[in-house]
PDB file of C-alpha atoms in Angstrom:
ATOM      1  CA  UNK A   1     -74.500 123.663 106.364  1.00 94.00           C
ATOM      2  CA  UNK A   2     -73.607 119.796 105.896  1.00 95.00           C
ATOM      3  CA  UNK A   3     -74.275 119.997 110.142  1.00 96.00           C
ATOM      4  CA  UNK A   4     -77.740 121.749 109.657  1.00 97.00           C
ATOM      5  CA  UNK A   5     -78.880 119.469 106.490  1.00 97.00           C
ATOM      6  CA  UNK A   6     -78.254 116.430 108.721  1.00 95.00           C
ATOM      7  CA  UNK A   7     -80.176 117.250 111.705  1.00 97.00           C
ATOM      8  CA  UNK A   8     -83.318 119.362 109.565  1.00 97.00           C
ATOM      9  CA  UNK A   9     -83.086 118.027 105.779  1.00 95.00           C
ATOM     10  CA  UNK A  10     -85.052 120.334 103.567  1.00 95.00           C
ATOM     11  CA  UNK A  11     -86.558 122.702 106.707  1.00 96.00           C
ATOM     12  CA  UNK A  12     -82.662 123.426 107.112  1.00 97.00           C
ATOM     13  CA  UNK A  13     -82.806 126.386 104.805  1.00 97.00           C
ATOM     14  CA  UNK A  14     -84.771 128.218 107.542  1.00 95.00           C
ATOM     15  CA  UNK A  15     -81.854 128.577 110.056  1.00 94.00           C
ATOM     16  CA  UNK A  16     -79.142 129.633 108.053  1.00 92.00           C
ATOM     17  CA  UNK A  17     -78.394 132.916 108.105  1.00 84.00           C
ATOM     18  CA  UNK A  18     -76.586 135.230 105.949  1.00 81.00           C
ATOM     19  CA  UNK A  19     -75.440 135.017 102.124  1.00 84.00           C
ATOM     20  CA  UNK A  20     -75.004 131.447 101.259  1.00 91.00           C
ATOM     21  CA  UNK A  21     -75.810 128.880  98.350  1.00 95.00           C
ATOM     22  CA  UNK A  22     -75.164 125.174  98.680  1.00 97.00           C
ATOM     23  CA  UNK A  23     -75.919 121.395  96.785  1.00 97.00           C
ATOM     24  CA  UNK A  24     -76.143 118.378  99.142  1.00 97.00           C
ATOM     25  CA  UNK A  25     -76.007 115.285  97.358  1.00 96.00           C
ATOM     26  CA  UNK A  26     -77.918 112.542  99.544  1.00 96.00           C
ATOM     27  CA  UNK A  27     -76.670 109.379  98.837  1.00 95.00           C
ATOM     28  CA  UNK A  28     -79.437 107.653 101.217  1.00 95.00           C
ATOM     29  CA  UNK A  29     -82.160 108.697  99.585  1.00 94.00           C
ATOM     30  CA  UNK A  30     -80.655 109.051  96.560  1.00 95.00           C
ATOM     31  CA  UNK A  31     -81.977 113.598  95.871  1.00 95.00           C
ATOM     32  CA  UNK A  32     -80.041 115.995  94.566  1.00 96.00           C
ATOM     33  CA  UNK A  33     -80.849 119.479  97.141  1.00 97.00           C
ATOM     34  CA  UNK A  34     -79.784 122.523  95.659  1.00 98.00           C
ATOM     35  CA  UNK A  35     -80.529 126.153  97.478  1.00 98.00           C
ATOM     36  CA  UNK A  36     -79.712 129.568  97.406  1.00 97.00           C
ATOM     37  CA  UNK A  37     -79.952 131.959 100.372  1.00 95.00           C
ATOM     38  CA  UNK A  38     -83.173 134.256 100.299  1.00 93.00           C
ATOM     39  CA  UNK A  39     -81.597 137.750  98.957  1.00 88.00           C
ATOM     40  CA  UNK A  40     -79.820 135.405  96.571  1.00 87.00           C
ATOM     41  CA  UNK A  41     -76.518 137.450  96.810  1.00 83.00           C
ATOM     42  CA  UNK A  42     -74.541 134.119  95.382  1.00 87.00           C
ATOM     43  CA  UNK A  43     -75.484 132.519  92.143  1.00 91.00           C
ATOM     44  CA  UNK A  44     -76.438 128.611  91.198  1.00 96.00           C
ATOM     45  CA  UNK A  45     -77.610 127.893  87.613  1.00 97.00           C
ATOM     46  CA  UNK A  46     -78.572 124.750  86.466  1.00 97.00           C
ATOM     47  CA  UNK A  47     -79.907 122.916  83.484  1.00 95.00           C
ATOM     48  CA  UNK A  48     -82.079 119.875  83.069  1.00 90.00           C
ATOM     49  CA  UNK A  49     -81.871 117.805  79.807  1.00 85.00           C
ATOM     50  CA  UNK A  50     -83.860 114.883  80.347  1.00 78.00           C
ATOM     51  CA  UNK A  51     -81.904 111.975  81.664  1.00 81.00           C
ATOM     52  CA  UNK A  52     -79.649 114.352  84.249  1.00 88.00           C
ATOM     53  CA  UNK A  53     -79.659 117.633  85.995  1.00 91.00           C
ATOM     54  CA  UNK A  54     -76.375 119.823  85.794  1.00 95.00           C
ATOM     55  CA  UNK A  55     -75.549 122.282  88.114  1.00 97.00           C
ATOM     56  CA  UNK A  56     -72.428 124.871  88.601  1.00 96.00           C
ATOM     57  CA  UNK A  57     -71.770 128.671  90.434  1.00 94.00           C
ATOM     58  CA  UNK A  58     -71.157 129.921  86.761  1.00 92.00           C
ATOM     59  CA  UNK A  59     -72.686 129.918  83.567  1.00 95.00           C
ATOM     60  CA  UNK A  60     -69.775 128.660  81.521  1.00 93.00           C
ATOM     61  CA  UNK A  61     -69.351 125.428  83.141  1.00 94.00           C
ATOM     62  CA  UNK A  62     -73.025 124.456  82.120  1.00 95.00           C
ATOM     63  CA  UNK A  63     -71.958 125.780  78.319  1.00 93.00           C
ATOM     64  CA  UNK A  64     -68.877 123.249  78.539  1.00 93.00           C
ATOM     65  CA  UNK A  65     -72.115 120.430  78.522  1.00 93.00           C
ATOM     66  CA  UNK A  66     -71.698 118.492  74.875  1.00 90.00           C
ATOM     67  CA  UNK A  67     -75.308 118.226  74.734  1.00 89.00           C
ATOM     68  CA  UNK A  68     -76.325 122.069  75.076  1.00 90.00           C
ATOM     69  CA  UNK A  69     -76.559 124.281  72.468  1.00 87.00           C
ATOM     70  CA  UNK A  70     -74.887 127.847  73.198  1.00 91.00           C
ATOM     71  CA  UNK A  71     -77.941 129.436  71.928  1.00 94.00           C
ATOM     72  CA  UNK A  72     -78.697 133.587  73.521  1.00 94.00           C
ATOM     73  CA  UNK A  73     -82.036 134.024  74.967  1.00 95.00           C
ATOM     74  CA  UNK A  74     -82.938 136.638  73.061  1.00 95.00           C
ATOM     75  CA  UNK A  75     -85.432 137.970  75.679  1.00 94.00           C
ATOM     76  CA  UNK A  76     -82.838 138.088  78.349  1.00 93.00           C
ATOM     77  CA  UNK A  77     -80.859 140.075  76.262  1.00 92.00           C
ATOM     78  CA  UNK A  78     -83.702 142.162  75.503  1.00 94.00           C
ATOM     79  CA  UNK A  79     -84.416 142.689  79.002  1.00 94.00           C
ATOM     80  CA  UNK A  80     -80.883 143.767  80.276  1.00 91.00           C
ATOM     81  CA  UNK A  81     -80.421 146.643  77.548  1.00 89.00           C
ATOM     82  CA  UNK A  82     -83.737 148.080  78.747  1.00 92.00           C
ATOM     83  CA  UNK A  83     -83.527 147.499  82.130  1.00 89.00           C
ATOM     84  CA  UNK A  84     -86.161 145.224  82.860  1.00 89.00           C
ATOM     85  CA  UNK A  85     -85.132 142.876  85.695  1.00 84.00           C
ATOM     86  CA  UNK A  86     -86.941 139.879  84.286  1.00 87.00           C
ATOM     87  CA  UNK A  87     -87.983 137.208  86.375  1.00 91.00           C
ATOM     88  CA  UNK A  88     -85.127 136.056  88.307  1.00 92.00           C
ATOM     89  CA  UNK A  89     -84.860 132.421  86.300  1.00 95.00           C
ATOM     90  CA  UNK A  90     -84.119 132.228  83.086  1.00 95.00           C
ATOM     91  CA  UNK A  91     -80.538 133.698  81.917  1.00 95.00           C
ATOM     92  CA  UNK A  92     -78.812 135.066  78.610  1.00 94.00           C
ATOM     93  CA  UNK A  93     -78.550 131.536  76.887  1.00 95.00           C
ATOM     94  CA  UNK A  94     -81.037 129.207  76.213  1.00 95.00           C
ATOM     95  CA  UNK A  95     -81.692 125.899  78.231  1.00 93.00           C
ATOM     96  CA  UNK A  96     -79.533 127.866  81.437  1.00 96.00           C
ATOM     97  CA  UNK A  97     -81.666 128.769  84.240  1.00 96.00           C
ATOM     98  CA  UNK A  98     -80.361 130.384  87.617  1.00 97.00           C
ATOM     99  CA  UNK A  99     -82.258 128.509  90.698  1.00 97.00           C
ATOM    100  CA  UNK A 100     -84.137 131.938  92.227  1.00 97.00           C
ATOM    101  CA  UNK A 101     -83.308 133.449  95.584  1.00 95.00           C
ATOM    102  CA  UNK A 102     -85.481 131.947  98.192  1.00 96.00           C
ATOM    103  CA  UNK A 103     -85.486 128.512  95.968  1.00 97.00           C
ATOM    104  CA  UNK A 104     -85.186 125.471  96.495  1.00 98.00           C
ATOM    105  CA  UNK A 105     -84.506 122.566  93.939  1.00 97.00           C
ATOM    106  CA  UNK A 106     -84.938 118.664  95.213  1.00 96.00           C
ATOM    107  CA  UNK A 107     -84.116 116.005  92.085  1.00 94.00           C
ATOM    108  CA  UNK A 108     -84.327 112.466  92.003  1.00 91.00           C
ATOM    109  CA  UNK A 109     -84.029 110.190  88.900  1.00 89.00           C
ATOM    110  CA  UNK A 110     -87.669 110.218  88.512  1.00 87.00           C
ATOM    111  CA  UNK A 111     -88.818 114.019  88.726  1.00 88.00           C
ATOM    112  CA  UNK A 112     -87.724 117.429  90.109  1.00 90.00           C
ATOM    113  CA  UNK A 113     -89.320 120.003  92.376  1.00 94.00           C
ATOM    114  CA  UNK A 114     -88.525 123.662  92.574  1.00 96.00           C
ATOM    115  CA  UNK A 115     -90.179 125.629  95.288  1.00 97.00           C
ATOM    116  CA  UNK A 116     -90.055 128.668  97.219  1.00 97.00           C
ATOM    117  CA  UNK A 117     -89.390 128.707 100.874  1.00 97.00           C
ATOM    118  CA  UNK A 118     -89.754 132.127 102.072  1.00 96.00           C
ATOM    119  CA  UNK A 119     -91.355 135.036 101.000  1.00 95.00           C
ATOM    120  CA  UNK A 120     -91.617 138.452 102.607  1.00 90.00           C
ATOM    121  CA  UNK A 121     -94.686 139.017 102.913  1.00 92.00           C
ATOM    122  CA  UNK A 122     -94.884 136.327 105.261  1.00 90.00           C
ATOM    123  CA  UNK A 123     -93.074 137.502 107.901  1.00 90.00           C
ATOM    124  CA  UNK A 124     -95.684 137.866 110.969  1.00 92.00           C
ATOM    125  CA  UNK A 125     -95.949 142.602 111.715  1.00 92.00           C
ATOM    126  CA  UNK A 126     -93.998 143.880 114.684  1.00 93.00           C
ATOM    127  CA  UNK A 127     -95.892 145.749 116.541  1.00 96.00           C
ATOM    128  CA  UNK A 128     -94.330 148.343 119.306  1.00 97.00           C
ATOM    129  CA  UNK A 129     -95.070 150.947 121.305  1.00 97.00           C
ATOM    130  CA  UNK A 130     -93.092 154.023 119.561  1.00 98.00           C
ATOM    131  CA  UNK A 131     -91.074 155.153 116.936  1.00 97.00           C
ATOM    132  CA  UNK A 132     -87.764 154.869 118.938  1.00 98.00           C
ATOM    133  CA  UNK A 133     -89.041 151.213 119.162  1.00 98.00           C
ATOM    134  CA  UNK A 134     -88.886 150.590 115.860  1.00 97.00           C
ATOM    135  CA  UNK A 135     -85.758 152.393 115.349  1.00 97.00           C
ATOM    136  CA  UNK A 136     -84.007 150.377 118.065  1.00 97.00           C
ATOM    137  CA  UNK A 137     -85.262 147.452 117.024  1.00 97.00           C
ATOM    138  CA  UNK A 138     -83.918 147.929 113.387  1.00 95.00           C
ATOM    139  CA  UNK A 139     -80.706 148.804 114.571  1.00 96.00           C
ATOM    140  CA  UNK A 140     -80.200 145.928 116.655  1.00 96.00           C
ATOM    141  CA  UNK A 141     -80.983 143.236 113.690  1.00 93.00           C
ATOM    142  CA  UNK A 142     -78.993 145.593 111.461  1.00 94.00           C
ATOM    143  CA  UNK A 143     -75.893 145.158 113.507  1.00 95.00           C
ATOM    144  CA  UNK A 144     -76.175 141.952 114.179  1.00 93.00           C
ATOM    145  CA  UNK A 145     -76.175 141.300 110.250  1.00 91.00           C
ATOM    146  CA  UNK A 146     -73.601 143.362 109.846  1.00 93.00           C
ATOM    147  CA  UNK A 147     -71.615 141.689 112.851  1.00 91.00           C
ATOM    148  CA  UNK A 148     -72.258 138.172 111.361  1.00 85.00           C
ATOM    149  CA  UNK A 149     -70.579 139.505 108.049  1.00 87.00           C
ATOM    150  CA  UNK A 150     -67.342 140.177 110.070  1.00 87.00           C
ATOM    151  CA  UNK A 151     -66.573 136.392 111.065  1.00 72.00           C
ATOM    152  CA  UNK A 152     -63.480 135.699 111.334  1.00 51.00           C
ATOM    153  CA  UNK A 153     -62.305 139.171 111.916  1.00 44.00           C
ATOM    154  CA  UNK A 154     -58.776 139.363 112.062  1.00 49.00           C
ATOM    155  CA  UNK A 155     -56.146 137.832 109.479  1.00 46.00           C
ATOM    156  CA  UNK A 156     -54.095 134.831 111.167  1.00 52.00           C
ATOM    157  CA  UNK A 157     -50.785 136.522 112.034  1.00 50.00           C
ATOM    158  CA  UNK A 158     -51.208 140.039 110.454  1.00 47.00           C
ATOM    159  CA  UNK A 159     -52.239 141.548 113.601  1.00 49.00           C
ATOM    160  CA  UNK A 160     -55.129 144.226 113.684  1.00 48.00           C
ATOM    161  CA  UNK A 161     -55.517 144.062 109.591  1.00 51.00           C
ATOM    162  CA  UNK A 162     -58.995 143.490 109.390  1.00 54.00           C
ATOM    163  CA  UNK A 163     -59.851 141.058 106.845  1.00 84.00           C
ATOM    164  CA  UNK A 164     -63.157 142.380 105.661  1.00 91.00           C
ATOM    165  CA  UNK A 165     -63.431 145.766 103.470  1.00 95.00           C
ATOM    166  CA  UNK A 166     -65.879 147.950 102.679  1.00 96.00           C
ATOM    167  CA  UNK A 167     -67.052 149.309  99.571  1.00 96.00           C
ATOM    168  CA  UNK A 168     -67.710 152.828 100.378  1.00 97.00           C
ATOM    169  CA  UNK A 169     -70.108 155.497  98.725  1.00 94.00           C
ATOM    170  CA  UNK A 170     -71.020 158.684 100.212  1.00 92.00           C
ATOM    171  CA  UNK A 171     -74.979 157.662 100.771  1.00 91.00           C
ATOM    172  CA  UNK A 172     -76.268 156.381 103.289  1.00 92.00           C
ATOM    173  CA  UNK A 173     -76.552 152.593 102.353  1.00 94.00           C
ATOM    174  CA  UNK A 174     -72.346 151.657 102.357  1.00 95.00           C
ATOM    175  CA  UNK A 175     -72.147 154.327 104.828  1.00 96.00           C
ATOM    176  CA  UNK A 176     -74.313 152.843 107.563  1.00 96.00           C
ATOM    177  CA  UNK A 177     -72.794 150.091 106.898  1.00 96.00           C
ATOM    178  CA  UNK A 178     -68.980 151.212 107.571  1.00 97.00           C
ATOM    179  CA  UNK A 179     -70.101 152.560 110.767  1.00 97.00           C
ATOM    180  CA  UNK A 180     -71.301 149.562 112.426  1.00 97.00           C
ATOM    181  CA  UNK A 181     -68.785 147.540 111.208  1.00 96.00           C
ATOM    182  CA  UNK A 182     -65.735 150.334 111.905  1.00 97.00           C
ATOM    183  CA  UNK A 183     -67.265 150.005 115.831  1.00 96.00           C
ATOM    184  CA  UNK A 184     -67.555 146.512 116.024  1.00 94.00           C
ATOM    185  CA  UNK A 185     -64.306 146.034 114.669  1.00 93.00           C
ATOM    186  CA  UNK A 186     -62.557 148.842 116.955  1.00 94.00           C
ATOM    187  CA  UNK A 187     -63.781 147.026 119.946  1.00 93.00           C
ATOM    188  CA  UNK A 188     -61.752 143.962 118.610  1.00 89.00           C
ATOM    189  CA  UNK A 189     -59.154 145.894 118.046  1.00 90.00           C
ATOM    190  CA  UNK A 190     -58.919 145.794 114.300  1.00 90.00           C
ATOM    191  CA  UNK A 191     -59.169 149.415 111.982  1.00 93.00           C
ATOM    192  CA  UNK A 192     -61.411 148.519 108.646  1.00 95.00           C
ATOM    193  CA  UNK A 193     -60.446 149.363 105.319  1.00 96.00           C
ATOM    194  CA  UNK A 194     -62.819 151.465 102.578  1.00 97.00           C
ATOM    195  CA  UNK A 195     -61.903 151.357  99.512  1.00 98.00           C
ATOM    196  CA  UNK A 196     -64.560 154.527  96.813  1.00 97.00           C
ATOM    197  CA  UNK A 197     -64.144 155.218  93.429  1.00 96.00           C
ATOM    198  CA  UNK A 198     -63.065 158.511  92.458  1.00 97.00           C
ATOM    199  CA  UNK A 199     -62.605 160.230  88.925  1.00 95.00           C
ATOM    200  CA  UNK A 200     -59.457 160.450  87.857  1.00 93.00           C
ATOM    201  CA  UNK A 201     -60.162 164.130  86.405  1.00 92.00           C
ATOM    202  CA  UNK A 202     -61.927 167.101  88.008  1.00 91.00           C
ATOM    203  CA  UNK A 203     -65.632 167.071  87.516  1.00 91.00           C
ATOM    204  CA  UNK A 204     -66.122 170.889  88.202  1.00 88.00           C
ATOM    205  CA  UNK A 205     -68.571 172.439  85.967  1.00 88.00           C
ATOM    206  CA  UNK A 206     -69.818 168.863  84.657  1.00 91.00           C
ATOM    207  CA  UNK A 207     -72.650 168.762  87.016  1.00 88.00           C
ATOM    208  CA  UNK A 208     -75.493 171.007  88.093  1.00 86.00           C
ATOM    209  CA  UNK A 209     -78.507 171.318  90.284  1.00 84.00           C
ATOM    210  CA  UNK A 210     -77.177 169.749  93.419  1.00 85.00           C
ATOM    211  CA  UNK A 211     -75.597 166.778  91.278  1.00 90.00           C
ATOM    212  CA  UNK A 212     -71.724 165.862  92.178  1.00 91.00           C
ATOM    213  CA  UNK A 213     -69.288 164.055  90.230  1.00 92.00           C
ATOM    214  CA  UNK A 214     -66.388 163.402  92.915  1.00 95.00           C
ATOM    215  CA  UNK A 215     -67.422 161.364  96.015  1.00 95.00           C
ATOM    216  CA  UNK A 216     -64.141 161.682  97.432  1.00 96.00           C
ATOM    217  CA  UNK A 217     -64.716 164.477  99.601  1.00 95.00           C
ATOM    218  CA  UNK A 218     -67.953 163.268 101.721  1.00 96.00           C
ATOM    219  CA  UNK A 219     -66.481 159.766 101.943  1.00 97.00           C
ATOM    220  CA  UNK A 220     -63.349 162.021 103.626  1.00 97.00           C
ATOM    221  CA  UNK A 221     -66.177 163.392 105.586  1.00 97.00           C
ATOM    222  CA  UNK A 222     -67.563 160.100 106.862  1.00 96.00           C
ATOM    223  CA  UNK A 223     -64.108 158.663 107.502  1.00 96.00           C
ATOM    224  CA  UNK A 224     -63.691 161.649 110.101  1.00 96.00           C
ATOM    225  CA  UNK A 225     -67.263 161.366 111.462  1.00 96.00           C
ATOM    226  CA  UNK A 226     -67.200 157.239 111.266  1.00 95.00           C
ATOM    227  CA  UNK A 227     -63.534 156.885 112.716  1.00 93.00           C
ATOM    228  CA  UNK A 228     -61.095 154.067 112.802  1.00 95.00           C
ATOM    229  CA  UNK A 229     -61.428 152.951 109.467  1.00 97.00           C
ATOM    230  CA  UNK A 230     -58.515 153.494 106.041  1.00 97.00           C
ATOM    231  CA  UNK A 231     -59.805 155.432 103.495  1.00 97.00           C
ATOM    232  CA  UNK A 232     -58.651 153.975  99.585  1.00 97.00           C
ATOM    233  CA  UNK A 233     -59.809 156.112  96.336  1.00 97.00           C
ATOM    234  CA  UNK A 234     -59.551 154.394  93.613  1.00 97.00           C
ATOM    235  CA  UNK A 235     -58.936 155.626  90.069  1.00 96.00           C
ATOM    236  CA  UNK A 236     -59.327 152.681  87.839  1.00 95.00           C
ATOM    237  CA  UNK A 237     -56.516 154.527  85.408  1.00 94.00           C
ATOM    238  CA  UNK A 238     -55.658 151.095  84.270  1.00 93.00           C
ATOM    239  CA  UNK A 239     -58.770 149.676  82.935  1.00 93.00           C
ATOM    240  CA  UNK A 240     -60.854 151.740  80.903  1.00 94.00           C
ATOM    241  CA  UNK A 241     -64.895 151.503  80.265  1.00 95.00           C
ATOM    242  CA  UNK A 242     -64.963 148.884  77.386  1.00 96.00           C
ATOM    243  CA  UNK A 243     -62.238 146.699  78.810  1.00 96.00           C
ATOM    244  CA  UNK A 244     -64.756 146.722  82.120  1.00 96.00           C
ATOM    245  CA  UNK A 245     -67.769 145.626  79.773  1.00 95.00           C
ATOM    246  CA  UNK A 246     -65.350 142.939  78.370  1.00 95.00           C
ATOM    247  CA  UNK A 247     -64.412 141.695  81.454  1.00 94.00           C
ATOM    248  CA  UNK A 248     -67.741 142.025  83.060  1.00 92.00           C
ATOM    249  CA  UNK A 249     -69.176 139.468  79.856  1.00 92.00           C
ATOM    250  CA  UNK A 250     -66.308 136.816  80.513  1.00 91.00           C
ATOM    251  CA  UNK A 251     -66.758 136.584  84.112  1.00 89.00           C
ATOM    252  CA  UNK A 252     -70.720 136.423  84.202  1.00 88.00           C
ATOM    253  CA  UNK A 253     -71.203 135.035  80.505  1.00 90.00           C
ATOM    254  CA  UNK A 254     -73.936 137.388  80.569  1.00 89.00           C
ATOM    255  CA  UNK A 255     -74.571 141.410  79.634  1.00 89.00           C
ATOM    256  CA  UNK A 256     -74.806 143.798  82.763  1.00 85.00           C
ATOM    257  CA  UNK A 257     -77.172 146.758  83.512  1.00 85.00           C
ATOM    258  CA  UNK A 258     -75.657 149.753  83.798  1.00 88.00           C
ATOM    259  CA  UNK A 259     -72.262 148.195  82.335  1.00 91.00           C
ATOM    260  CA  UNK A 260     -70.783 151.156  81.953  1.00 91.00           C
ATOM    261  CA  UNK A 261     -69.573 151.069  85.852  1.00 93.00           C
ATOM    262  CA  UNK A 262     -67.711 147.597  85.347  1.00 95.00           C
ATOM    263  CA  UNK A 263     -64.715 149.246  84.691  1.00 96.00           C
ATOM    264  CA  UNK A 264     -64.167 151.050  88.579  1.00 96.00           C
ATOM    265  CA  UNK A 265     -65.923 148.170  90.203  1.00 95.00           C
ATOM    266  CA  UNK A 266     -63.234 145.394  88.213  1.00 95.00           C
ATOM    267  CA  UNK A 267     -60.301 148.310  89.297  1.00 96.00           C
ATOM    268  CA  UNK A 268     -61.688 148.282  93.140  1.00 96.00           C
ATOM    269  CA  UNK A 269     -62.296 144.437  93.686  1.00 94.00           C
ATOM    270  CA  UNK A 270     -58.571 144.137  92.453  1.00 95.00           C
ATOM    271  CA  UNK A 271     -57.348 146.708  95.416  1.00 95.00           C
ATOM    272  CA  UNK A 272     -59.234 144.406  97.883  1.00 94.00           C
ATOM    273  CA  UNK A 273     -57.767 141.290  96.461  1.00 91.00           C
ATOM    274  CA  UNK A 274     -54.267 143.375  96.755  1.00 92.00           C
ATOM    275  CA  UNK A 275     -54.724 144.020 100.449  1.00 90.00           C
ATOM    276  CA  UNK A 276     -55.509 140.084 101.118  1.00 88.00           C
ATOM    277  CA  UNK A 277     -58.807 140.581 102.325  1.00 90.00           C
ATOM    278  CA  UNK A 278     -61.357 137.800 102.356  1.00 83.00           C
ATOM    279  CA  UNK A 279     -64.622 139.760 101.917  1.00 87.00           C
ATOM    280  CA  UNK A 280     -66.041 143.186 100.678  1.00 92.00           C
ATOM    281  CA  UNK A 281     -69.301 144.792 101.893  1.00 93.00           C
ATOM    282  CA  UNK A 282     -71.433 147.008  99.758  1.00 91.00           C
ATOM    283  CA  UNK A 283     -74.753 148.920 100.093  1.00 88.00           C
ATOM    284  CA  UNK A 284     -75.792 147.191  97.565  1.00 83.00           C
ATOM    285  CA  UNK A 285     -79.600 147.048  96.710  1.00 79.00           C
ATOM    286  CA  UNK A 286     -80.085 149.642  99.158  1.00 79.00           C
ATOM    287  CA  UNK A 287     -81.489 152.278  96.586  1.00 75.00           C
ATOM    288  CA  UNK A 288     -83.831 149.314  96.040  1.00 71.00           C
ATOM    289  CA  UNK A 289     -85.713 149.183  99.309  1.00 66.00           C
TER     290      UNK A 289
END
């Protein structure tokens, strides 16, 4: 990034790819760059009193300020218990604000500019001659974003343990992406581990018209289908619903929708962790699209 930001300044933003967030301090021309990647998948909140702008990866460090007052934003709140997703900026205390994905933030001792560098809907159409088209075409950038995800691939001197996971549901979204990464990592000659989160009790007769309460069996079902990957089911029999929620408020100093899932999600990042592996992929936001 340092590499990019020397040779493009500002228009570097537009040739990284991937999840990433960064703050470049140019001592030069004495600015302050701050940016987060366009899906915004890593955090950066920041907080501007006046005479200085602050900036840290979590909320707390900003709250450790003398100056700011550890006030809620009431709206924020607000918005979180009924599911609104609000507007990307401002966060559960007062005078915080989280730079938005696709942001950029340039301060100097005389002013400070936020702007936004890309936006979706102005990406140029593709146009092409069929359906398969398309679908090829989608599944090439989709591997290749997958594939970029898997760098470096193998732990230093543990053999073929991969050392990227994969969160794995039985839809679609994790499941697509397990596939592509269980091939590209078989043809290095590494297995990928999945790690789903399963009930610890039978959920027969707790669900009805076509719902199910158990993933476990169609993730077994994809394992067989997908192939060279190590199933893990998780119980989260440790850690139960309100000690997730707890946890969950302490790490992002903030309250979570649909809290109520902290608890298996706390319970499976700690199996990863376990294992020694240096990043987890998720469907995440794929429901979303």
């Amino acid at each position: 990034i340092l590499h990019a930001y020397g040779r493009w300044g500002l228009d570097c933003v537009h040739r990284l790819l991937g999840d990433w967030v960064f703050a470049v301090w140019d001592a030069r021309r004495q600015e302050l760059l701050l940016a987060r990647d366009p899906c915004g998948i890593s955090s950066l909140y920041y907080c501007q009193r006046g005479h200085y702008c602050a900036f840290a990866s979590s909320v707390k460090r900003l709250l450790a300020l003398p100056d700011l007052p550890r006030r809620p934003k009431l709206l924020r709140v607000a918005q979180v218990l009924t599911s609104w997703p609000g507007d990307g900026l401002h966060t559960a205390y007062e005078g915080v604000l989280q730079l938005r994905c696709a942001h950029t933030l340039l301060a100097t001792a005389h002013r400070s500019d936020v702007r936004q560098y890309w936006r979706p809907e102005d990406v140029s159409p593709l146009r092409l001659p069929s359906d398969h088209a398309y679908l090829e075409a989608f599944l090439e950038i989709y591997t290749e974003a997958v594939r970029c995800r898997l760098r470096p691939p193998v732990t230093e001197g543990s053999g073929s343990q991969a050392r990227v996971g994969v969160m794995l549901s039985s839809g679609l979204d994790s499941g697509s992406v397990c596939a592509l990464a269980a091939r590209e990592l078989g043809l290095r000659g590494a297995r990928l581990p999945t790690f789903t989160s399963v009930p610890m009790y039978t959920t027969e007769g707790l669900t009805e018209g076509g719902w199910y309460g158990d993933e476990g069996p169609l993730v077994e079902a994809v394992g067989r289908y997908v192939g060279n990957v190590d199933l893990h089911f998780i119980t989260a029999d440790r850690l139960s619903p309100l000690e997730g929620m707890a946890r969950a408020l302490r790490v992002h100093d903030s309250p979570a929708h649909a809290a109520g899932n902290m608890f298996w999600m706390l319970a499976l990042c700690a199996a990863v962790r376990d294992q020694g592996l240096g990043a987890l992929l998720s469907g995440a936001r794929g429901n979303a699209t």
